[in-house]
Short mmCIF file of C-alpha atoms in Angstrom, two decimals:
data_model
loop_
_atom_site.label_atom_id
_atom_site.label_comp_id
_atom_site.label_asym_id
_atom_site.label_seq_id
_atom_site.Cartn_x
_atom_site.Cartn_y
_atom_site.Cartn_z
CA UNK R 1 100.68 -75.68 2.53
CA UNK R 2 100.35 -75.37 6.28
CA UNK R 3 98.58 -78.71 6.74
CA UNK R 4 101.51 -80.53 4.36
CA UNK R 5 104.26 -78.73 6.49
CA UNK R 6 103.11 -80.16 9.34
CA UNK R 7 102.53 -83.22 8.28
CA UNK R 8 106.05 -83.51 7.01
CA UNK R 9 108.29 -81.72 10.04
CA UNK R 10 106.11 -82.64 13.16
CA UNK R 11 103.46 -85.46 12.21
CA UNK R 12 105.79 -87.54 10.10
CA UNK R 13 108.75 -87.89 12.19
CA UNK R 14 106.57 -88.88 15.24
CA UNK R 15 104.73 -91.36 13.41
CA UNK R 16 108.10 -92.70 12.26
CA UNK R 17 109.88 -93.38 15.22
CA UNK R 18 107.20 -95.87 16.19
CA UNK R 19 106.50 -97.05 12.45
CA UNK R 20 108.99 -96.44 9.82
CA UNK R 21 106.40 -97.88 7.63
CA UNK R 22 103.82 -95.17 8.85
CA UNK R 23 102.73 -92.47 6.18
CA UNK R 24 100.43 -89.90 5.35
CA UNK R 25 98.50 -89.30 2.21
CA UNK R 26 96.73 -85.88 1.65
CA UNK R 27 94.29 -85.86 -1.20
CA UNK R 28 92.72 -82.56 -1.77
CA UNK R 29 88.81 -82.95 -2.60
CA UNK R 30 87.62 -79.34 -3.38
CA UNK R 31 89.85 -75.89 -4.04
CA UNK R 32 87.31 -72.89 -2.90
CA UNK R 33 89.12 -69.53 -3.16
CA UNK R 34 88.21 -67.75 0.51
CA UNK R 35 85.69 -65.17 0.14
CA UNK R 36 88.45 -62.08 1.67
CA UNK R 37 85.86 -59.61 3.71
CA UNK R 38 86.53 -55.90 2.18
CA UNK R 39 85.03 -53.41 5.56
CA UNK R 40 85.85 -50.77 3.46
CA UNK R 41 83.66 -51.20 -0.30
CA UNK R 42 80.37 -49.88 -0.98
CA UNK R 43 78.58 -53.53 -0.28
CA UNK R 44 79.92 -53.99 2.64
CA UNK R 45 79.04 -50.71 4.26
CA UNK R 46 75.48 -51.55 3.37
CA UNK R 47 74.96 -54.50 4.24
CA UNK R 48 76.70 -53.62 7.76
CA UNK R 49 74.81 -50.69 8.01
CA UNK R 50 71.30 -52.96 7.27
CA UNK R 51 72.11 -55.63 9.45
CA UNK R 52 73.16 -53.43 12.73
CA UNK R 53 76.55 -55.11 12.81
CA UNK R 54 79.59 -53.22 13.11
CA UNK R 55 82.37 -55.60 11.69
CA UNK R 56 82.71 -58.24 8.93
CA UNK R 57 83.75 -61.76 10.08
CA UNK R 58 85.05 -64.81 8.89
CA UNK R 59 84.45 -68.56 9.90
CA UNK R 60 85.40 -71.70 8.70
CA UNK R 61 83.52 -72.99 6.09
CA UNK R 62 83.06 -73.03 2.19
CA UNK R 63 81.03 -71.16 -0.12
CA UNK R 64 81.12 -70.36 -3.81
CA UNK R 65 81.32 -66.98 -2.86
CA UNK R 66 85.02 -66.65 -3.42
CA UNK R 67 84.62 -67.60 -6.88
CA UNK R 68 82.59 -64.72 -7.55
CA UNK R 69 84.31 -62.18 -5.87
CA UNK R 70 87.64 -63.94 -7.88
CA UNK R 71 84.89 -62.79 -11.45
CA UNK R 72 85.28 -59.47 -10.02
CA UNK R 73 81.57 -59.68 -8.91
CA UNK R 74 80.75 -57.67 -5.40
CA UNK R 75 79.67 -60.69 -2.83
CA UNK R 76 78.81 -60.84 0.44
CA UNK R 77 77.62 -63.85 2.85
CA UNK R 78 75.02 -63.33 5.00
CA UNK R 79 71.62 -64.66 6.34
CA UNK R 80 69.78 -65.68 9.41
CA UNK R 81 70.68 -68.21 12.11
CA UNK R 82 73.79 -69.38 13.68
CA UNK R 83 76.86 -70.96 12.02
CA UNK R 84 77.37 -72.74 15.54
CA UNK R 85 73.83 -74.26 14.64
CA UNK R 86 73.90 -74.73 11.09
CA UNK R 87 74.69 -78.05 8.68
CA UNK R 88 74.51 -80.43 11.56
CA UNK R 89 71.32 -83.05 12.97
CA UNK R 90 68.83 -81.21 14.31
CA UNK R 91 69.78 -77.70 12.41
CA UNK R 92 67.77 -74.88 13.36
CA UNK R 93 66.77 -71.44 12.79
CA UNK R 94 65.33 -68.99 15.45
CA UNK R 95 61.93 -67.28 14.50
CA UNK R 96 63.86 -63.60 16.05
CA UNK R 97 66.42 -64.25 13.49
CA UNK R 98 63.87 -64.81 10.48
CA UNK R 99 61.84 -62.13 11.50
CA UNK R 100 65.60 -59.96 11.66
CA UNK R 101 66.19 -61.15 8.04
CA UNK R 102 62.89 -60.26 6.89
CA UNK R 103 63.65 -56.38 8.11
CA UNK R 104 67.02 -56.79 6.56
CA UNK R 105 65.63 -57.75 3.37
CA UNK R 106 62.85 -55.09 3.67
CA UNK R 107 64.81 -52.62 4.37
CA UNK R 108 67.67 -53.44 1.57
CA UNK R 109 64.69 -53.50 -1.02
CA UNK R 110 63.33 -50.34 -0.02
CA UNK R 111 66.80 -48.69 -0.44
CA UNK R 112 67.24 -50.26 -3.82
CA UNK R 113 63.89 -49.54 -5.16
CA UNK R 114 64.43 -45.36 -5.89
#
């Protein structure tokens, strides 16, 4: 709705005075409900509390995620690496943040076990 507002009272009417001909077409290729960060349910405190981080976060990017928090299914999105790094040439992962994961995992496993 943003993107089509704009498009319409700023991006339009600048295109137009130098092409009344100009246009924009928006075609909308995937719908992802946002996966909405909840600091405050029993998932999220332990997966904060597992990773060392103090905060949930957001960024820019899509993941099935909101779908199943939408089937009233707790989700969370985490994992090692970067974002800044990620789903680009030459994509990486730091060994310190595998090894990190692997004493997040450890540890989440050993709380679920009993």
């Amino acid at each position: 709705r943003e993107l089509e507002a704009f498009v319409q009272d700023q991006l339009l009417p600048e295109m137009h005075a130098i092409s009344p001909d100009a246009g924009v077409r928006l075609h909308i290729q995937s719908a992802i409900p946002a996966l909405a960060p909840h600091d405050n349910d029993e998932l999220t405190r332990q997966i904060l509390a597992f990773s060392g981080a103090n905060r949930c976060g957001v960024v820019s990017f899509a993941t099935e995620a909101g779908l199943y928090q939408r089937a009233g299914v707790p989700t969370i999105v985490c994992g090692p690496g970067d974002i800044r790094e990620a789903h680009r040439p030459d994509e990486f992962v730091d060994i310190e943040q595998l090894v990190a994961c692997r004493t997040f995992l450890r540890r989440m496993i050993a709380t679920h076990r009993s």
